[in-house]
Amino acid sequence: MIDPLLAASRLASAGLEAQSLRMRVVSENLANVQSTGDAPGADPYSRKTVTFKAELDRAVGAASVKVRDIDTDKTPFRVEYDPSNPAADQNGNVKLPNVNSLIEMADMREANRSYEANLQVIKQARAMVASVIDLLRT
């Protein structure tokens, strides 16, 4: 049987890893919010999404979070009329990424809060272990 404090730390660590990857993907989306295609009429950057899955951690005996997939969003690209843009097609339209910065910022905030919550679990588990050690000394 595994120590409950060690189990909490392992599960929180998996959450930290998953949310860290999610923040990196959201950051990439935000960095490419205005990225156009390389050639006239070419497709621009496609928004990436992260999907999670629950996976049994046999050592802990509990469900843990893992990244299932990093996929591209299938929503249509935004199109703007800008004939002076090098990525404009013959009609002067430019395809822009399907990235909405407001949605990305909300995703970033949610991932950040989840990351912080998992970090607090690890800090509390460490504090409890330290308290147990102090109790055993006296």
XYZ file of N, CA, C and O in Angstrom:
552
model
N 0.845 -1.190 0.000
C 0.000 0.000 0.000
C 0.888 1.251 0.000
O 1.890 1.311 0.699
N 0.499 2.219 -0.776
C 1.289 3.449 -0.901
C 0.834 4.478 0.134
O -0.335 4.523 0.515
N 1.757 5.266 0.579
C 1.479 6.334 1.527
C 0.518 7.342 0.890
O 0.746 7.784 -0.246
N -0.557 7.739 1.597
C -1.523 8.688 1.019
C -0.906 10.031 0.632
O -1.317 10.645 -0.341
N 0.079 10.485 1.394
C 0.721 11.760 1.052
C 1.555 11.633 -0.217
O 1.582 12.544 -1.047
N 2.210 10.483 -0.382
C 2.961 10.240 -1.613
C 2.003 10.119 -2.796
O 2.276 10.641 -3.883
N 0.867 9.475 -2.577
C -0.131 9.330 -3.643
C -0.649 10.704 -4.072
O -0.765 10.985 -5.272
N -0.953 11.564 -3.095
C -1.432 12.915 -3.425
C -0.384 13.679 -4.218
O -0.714 14.375 -5.195
N 0.866 13.536 -3.831
C 1.940 14.228 -4.550
C 2.086 13.710 -5.977
O 2.289 14.498 -6.911
N 1.984 12.411 -6.160
C 2.108 11.838 -7.514
C 0.962 12.289 -8.414
O 1.164 12.619 -9.586
N -0.254 12.295 -7.866
C -1.409 12.715 -8.665
C -1.322 14.201 -9.003
O -1.607 14.614 -10.131
N -0.916 15.014 -8.035
C -0.762 16.442 -8.288
C 0.359 16.699 -9.292
O 0.260 17.603 -10.125
N 1.401 15.900 -9.231
C 2.509 16.039 -10.185
C 2.035 15.766 -11.616
O 2.433 16.472 -12.556
N 1.180 14.763 -11.775
C 0.622 14.482 -13.107
C -0.221 15.663 -13.580
O -0.188 16.039 -14.761
N -0.965 16.275 -12.666
C -1.754 17.458 -13.011
C -0.879 18.625 -13.412
O -1.191 19.360 -14.353
N 0.238 18.811 -12.704
C 1.176 19.881 -13.054
C 1.718 19.693 -14.466
O 1.806 20.644 -15.245
N 2.079 18.466 -14.770
C 2.631 18.163 -16.092
C 1.613 18.450 -17.197
O 1.935 19.059 -18.220
N 0.376 18.004 -16.981
C -0.676 18.192 -17.991
C -0.989 19.674 -18.192
O -1.097 20.152 -19.327
N -1.113 20.421 -17.104
C -1.444 21.848 -17.221
C -0.273 22.654 -17.773
O -0.474 23.642 -18.470
N 0.937 22.220 -17.491
C 2.107 22.887 -18.058
C 2.108 22.763 -19.578
O 2.354 23.741 -20.301
N 1.821 21.575 -20.074
C 1.741 21.374 -21.522
C 0.606 22.204 -22.112
O 0.755 22.827 -23.165
N -0.521 22.245 -21.411
C -1.659 23.048 -21.891
C -1.281 24.521 -21.978
O -1.627 25.196 -22.960
N -0.555 25.039 -20.995
C -0.137 26.442 -21.042
C 0.818 26.702 -22.202
O 0.751 27.752 -22.840
N 1.699 25.741 -22.501
C 2.609 25.903 -23.645
C 1.825 25.956 -24.958
O 2.139 26.758 -25.845
N 0.807 25.107 -25.097
C 0.011 25.090 -26.329
C -0.775 26.393 -26.464
O -0.837 26.984 -27.547
N -1.369 26.861 -25.380
C -2.111 28.125 -25.411
C -1.169 29.279 -25.760
O -1.523 30.159 -26.546
N 0.034 29.253 -25.201
C 1.020 30.301 -25.523
C 1.374 30.295 -27.002
O 1.508 31.351 -27.624
N 1.516 29.097 -27.567
C 1.798 28.995 -29.007
C 0.637 29.560 -29.822
O 0.850 30.272 -30.808
N -0.587 29.256 -29.406
C -1.757 29.800 -30.104
C -1.758 31.323 -30.053
O -1.995 31.992 -31.067
N -1.494 31.883 -28.877
C -1.481 33.344 -28.737
C -0.356 33.982 -29.556
O -0.533 35.047 -30.129
N 0.776 33.313 -29.626
C 1.904 33.851 -30.387
C 1.611 33.875 -31.888
O 2.197 34.664 -32.619
N 0.708 33.026 -32.336
C 0.416 32.923 -33.770
C -0.946 33.487 -34.152
O -1.477 33.150 -35.208
N -1.507 34.350 -33.319
C -2.850 34.873 -33.563
C -2.952 35.662 -34.875
O -4.017 35.736 -35.475
N -1.846 36.204 -35.371
C -1.857 36.973 -36.624
C -0.999 36.328 -37.716
O -0.730 36.955 -38.738
N -0.577 35.084 -37.524
C 0.292 34.418 -38.501
C -0.495 34.014 -39.742
O -1.470 33.277 -39.650
N -0.052 34.482 -40.882
C -0.709 34.132 -42.144
C 0.072 33.025 -42.836
O 1.130 32.619 -42.376
N -0.446 32.579 -43.964
C 0.233 31.541 -44.736
C 1.496 32.067 -45.390
O 1.716 33.275 -45.489
N 2.323 31.156 -45.863
C 3.600 31.530 -46.490
C 3.443 32.040 -47.917
O 4.284 32.771 -48.416
N 2.370 31.617 -48.569
C 2.163 31.981 -49.974
C 0.761 32.579 -50.130
O -0.096 32.372 -49.283
N 0.522 33.306 -51.212
C -0.812 33.855 -51.435
C -1.886 32.765 -51.431
O -1.762 31.752 -52.110
N -2.909 32.972 -50.588
C -4.019 32.026 -50.501
C -3.732 30.811 -49.632
O -4.596 29.955 -49.450
N -2.516 30.698 -49.080
C -2.154 29.529 -48.255
C -2.866 29.587 -46.906
O -3.223 30.650 -46.417
N -3.047 28.412 -46.325
C -3.679 28.341 -45.017
C -2.737 28.879 -43.942
O -1.538 28.613 -43.973
N -3.288 29.610 -42.973
C -2.466 30.141 -41.883
C -2.299 29.107 -40.773
O -2.700 27.950 -40.919
N -1.756 29.550 -39.669
C -1.596 28.718 -38.475
C -2.970 28.206 -38.015
O -3.941 28.957 -38.022
N -3.042 26.954 -37.641
C -4.278 26.373 -37.098
C -4.163 26.262 -35.588
O -3.138 25.788 -35.078
N -5.194 26.689 -34.908
C -5.234 26.622 -33.443
C -5.065 25.183 -32.972
O -5.625 24.259 -33.550
N -4.270 25.003 -31.929
C -4.074 23.679 -31.357
C -4.896 23.541 -30.081
O -5.090 24.516 -29.352
N -5.354 22.330 -29.831
C -6.113 22.041 -28.622
C -5.488 20.846 -27.907
O -4.869 19.994 -28.539
N -5.668 20.805 -26.606
C -5.147 19.711 -25.783
C -6.336 18.958 -25.205
O -7.275 19.567 -24.701
N -6.289 17.632 -25.309
C -7.326 16.791 -24.703
C -6.680 15.935 -23.633
O -5.598 15.395 -23.832
N -7.382 15.818 -22.522
C -6.893 15.016 -21.404
C -7.657 13.712 -21.324
O -8.753 13.581 -21.855
N -7.070 12.753 -20.608
C -7.761 11.505 -20.318
C -7.414 11.094 -18.894
O -6.347 11.435 -18.374
N -8.345 10.383 -18.280
C -8.085 9.821 -16.955
C -7.444 8.461 -17.161
O -7.909 7.664 -17.971
N -6.362 8.234 -16.450
C -5.643 6.973 -16.589
C -5.337 6.451 -15.198
O -4.900 7.205 -14.327
N -5.555 5.162 -14.994
C -5.321 4.562 -13.686
C -3.825 4.475 -13.411
O -3.070 3.909 -14.195
N -3.418 5.071 -12.307
C -2.043 4.941 -11.835
C -2.043 3.762 -10.870
O -2.490 3.877 -9.733
N -1.578 2.620 -11.329
C -1.652 1.385 -10.535
C -0.849 1.475 -9.243
O -1.227 0.894 -8.234
N 0.250 2.191 -9.257
C 1.063 2.315 -8.054
C 0.315 3.065 -6.953
O 0.467 2.770 -5.776
N -0.497 4.035 -7.344
C -1.251 4.842 -6.385
C -2.634 4.244 -6.141
O -3.208 4.392 -5.078
N -3.172 3.589 -7.163
C -4.513 3.027 -7.056
C -5.605 4.058 -7.265
O -6.695 3.947 -6.720
N -5.309 5.080 -8.048
C -6.282 6.143 -8.311
C -6.128 6.631 -9.747
O -5.098 6.409 -10.383
N -7.169 7.299 -10.214
C -7.135 7.856 -11.568
C -6.245 9.088 -11.588
O -6.289 9.921 -10.692
N -5.432 9.175 -12.606
C -4.527 10.296 -12.796
C -4.818 10.916 -14.154
O -5.419 10.284 -15.010
N -4.396 12.147 -14.352
C -4.631 12.821 -15.629
C -3.407 12.661 -16.528
O -2.273 12.705 -16.074
N -3.678 12.420 -17.792
C -2.636 12.346 -18.821
C -3.122 13.129 -20.035
O -4.321 13.305 -20.245
N -2.191 13.566 -20.850
C -2.554 14.230 -22.101
C -2.885 13.148 -23.118
O -2.073 12.268 -23.372
N -4.088 13.199 -23.654
C -4.496 12.221 -24.668
C -3.952 12.616 -26.019
O -3.385 11.808 -26.740
N -4.136 13.911 -26.377
C -3.796 14.316 -27.735
C -3.629 15.824 -27.824
O -4.275 16.565 -27.084
N -2.772 16.246 -28.716
C -2.699 17.647 -29.131
C -3.161 17.647 -30.568
O -2.530 17.047 -31.429
N -4.297 18.296 -30.805
C -4.918 18.263 -32.126
C -5.078 19.684 -32.650
O -4.862 20.651 -31.933
N -5.460 19.808 -33.909
C -5.724 21.127 -34.481
C -7.223 21.361 -34.529
O -8.003 20.448 -34.790
N -7.604 22.579 -34.263
C -9.002 22.991 -34.270
C -9.497 23.037 -35.713
O -8.815 23.552 -36.596
N -10.661 22.486 -35.948
C -11.205 22.396 -37.318
C -12.120 23.564 -37.681
O -12.706 23.567 -38.760
N -12.260 24.559 -36.815
C -13.115 25.691 -37.154
C -12.515 26.455 -38.337
O -11.298 26.459 -38.521
N -13.358 27.100 -39.128
C -12.841 27.800 -40.316
C -11.949 28.991 -39.949
O -12.085 29.571 -38.876
N -11.067 29.299 -40.863
C -10.181 30.442 -40.675
C -10.968 31.737 -40.866
O -11.955 31.785 -41.594
N -10.481 32.797 -40.225
C -11.054 34.123 -40.457
C -10.530 34.632 -41.798
O -9.398 34.344 -42.174
N -11.341 35.373 -42.496
C -10.921 35.935 -43.785
C -11.121 37.444 -43.727
O -12.180 37.921 -43.341
N -10.077 38.182 -44.080
C -10.138 39.642 -44.120
C -9.665 40.126 -45.478
O -8.796 39.519 -46.103
N -10.224 41.235 -45.900
C -9.810 41.849 -47.160
C -8.614 42.747 -46.895
O -8.687 43.713 -46.139
N -7.463 42.392 -47.456
C -6.235 43.166 -47.296
C -5.339 42.886 -48.507
O -4.422 42.076 -48.454
N -5.625 43.544 -49.635
C -4.875 43.252 -50.857
C -3.382 43.563 -50.770
O -2.594 43.037 -51.557
N -2.955 44.386 -49.804
C -1.531 44.715 -49.691
C -0.747 43.638 -48.928
O 0.484 43.668 -48.928
N -1.423 42.700 -48.324
C -0.758 41.637 -47.563
C -0.143 40.626 -48.527
O -0.784 40.212 -49.493
N 1.097 40.182 -48.302
C 1.736 39.210 -49.202
C 1.018 37.862 -49.242
O 1.185 37.101 -50.195
N 0.194 37.574 -48.235
C -0.527 36.301 -48.194
C -1.917 36.404 -48.815
O -2.684 35.439 -48.795
N -2.242 37.558 -49.409
C -3.569 37.755 -50.010
C -3.713 36.927 -51.279
O -2.765 36.779 -52.056
N -4.915 36.400 -51.485
C -5.178 35.651 -52.720
C -5.481 36.636 -53.851
O -5.372 37.850 -53.682
N -5.891 36.115 -55.014
C -6.132 36.967 -56.178
C -7.271 37.961 -55.963
O -7.347 38.984 -56.627
N -8.167 37.696 -54.992
C -9.268 38.609 -54.689
C -8.923 39.607 -53.585
O -9.751 40.434 -53.216
N -7.705 39.507 -53.041
C -7.283 40.416 -51.973
C -7.649 39.931 -50.579
O -7.472 40.660 -49.600
N -8.166 38.711 -50.464
C -8.544 38.168 -49.157
C -7.377 37.430 -48.518
O -6.632 36.725 -49.187
N -7.246 37.608 -47.216
C -6.185 36.956 -46.448
C -6.837 36.044 -45.416
O -7.737 36.451 -44.696
N -6.352 34.800 -45.379
C -6.824 33.873 -44.348
C -6.022 34.112 -43.075
O -4.796 34.139 -43.110
N -6.741 34.294 -41.969
C -6.098 34.484 -40.672
C -6.409 33.293 -39.784
O -7.406 32.597 -39.982
N -5.565 33.025 -38.799
C -5.752 31.849 -37.939
C -7.117 31.824 -37.246
O -7.741 32.866 -37.019
N -7.555 30.620 -36.907
C -8.828 30.442 -36.205
C -8.609 30.539 -34.689
O -9.193 29.804 -33.915
N -7.754 31.467 -34.289
C -7.413 31.675 -32.882
C -8.142 32.917 -32.383
O -8.030 33.982 -32.970
N -8.897 32.752 -31.304
C -9.577 33.863 -30.651
C -8.809 34.160 -29.370
O -8.761 33.331 -28.461
N -8.193 35.331 -29.289
C -7.330 35.639 -28.144
C -8.093 35.653 -26.823
O -7.526 35.317 -25.773
N -9.387 36.001 -26.839
C -10.165 35.974 -25.597
C -10.346 34.553 -25.085
O -10.214 34.290 -23.881
N -10.615 33.629 -25.982
C -10.752 32.221 -25.592
C -9.415 31.693 -25.085
O -9.350 30.976 -24.078
N -8.341 32.053 -25.767
C -7.016 31.596 -25.353
C -6.645 32.140 -23.979
O -6.073 31.421 -23.156
N -6.974 33.395 -23.720
C -6.672 33.967 -22.405
C -7.495 33.284 -21.310
O -6.989 33.049 -20.205
N -8.745 32.950 -21.603
C -9.563 32.220 -20.629
C -8.984 30.828 -20.386
O -8.926 30.364 -19.236
N -8.548 30.158 -21.454
C -7.910 28.848 -21.303
C -6.616 28.965 -20.492
O -6.315 28.100 -19.658
N -5.852 30.017 -20.735
C -4.607 30.219 -20.005
C -4.893 30.431 -18.522
O -4.214 29.860 -17.663
N -5.896 31.231 -18.232
C -6.246 31.490 -16.836
C -6.681 30.193 -16.143
O -6.276 29.905 -15.018
N -7.496 29.406 -16.819
C -7.959 28.141 -16.246
C -6.799 27.167 -16.029
O -6.692 26.526 -14.978
N -5.923 27.061 -17.003
C -4.758 26.176 -16.874
C -3.850 26.651 -15.748
O -3.328 25.836 -14.971
N -3.666 27.953 -15.644
C -2.816 28.514 -14.598
C -3.392 28.225 -13.216
O -2.667 27.845 -12.293
N -4.693 28.380 -13.067
C -5.328 28.106 -11.769
C -5.258 26.624 -11.426
O -5.042 26.263 -10.270
N -5.444 25.769 -12.399
C -5.328 24.332 -12.153
C -3.896 23.971 -11.769
O -3.665 23.147 -10.876
N -2.940 24.596 -12.432
C -1.526 24.368 -12.119
C -1.247 24.778 -10.674
O -0.619 24.045 -9.906
N -1.719 25.980 -10.307
C -1.501 26.470 -8.945
C -2.169 25.574 -7.904
O -1.609 25.345 -6.828
N -3.362 25.055 -8.200
C -4.053 24.163 -7.270
C -3.250 22.879 -7.057
O -3.101 22.416 -5.919
N -2.724 22.312 -8.130
C -1.895 21.110 -8.009
C -0.606 21.400 -7.245
O -0.147 20.569 -6.449
N -0.052 22.565 -7.458
C 1.155 22.959 -6.736
C 0.874 23.081 -5.236
O 1.682 22.661 -4.406
N -0.281 23.617 -4.894
C -0.659 23.738 -3.480
C -0.828 22.364 -2.822
O -0.497 22.180 -1.661
N -1.352 21.391 -3.584
C -1.482 20.034 -3.057
C -0.108 19.483 -2.692
O 0.086 18.903 -1.618
N 0.867 19.681 -3.563
C 2.221 19.196 -3.300
C 2.819 19.912 -2.094
O 3.420 19.279 -1.217
N 2.629 21.226 -2.013
C 3.158 21.983 -0.872
C 2.533 21.510 0.441
O 3.218 21.362 1.448
N 1.214 21.273 0.419
C 0.540 20.818 1.641
C 1.000 19.421 2.033
O 1.181 19.133 3.214
N 1.186 18.551 1.065
C 1.671 17.197 1.366
C 3.066 17.261 1.977
O 3.363 16.540 2.948
N 3.924 18.119 1.442
C 5.276 18.274 2.004
C 5.213 18.824 3.422
O 5.961 18.393 4.302
N 4.307 19.781 3.651
C 4.165 20.347 4.997
C 3.672 19.289 5.980
O 4.125 19.238 7.135
N 2.770 18.419 5.540
C 2.272 17.357 6.409
C 3.372 16.355 6.737
O 3.484 15.893 7.876
N 4.174 16.020 5.751
C 5.302 15.105 5.993
C 6.268 15.740 6.988
O 6.746 15.071 7.923
N 6.551 17.019 6.833
C 7.439 17.713 7.766
C 6.847 17.717 9.170
O 7.577 17.536 10.163
N 5.535 17.891 9.289
C 4.881 17.872 10.601
C 4.985 16.498 11.240
O 5.220 16.385 12.448
N 4.803 15.448 10.457
C 4.928 14.087 10.979
C 6.348 13.843 11.471
O 6.556 13.273 12.555
N 7.327 14.282 10.742
C 8.733 14.119 11.153
C 8.981 14.871 12.448
O 9.639 14.354 13.367
N 8.457 16.091 12.551
C 8.610 16.871 13.790
C 7.951 16.158 14.966
O 8.481 16.136 16.083
N 6.787 15.574 14.759
C 6.082 14.850 15.828
C 6.868 13.620 16.266
O 6.899 13.283 17.448
N 7.492 12.950 15.300
C 8.263 11.758 15.624
C 9.537 12.096 16.403
O 10.032 11.265 17.175
N 10.055 13.273 16.204
C 11.268 13.707 16.922
C 10.988 13.963 18.396
O 11.858 13.821 19.228
N 9.786 14.401 18.704
C 9.465 14.774 20.109
C 8.870 13.623 20.878
O 8.530 12.608 20.481
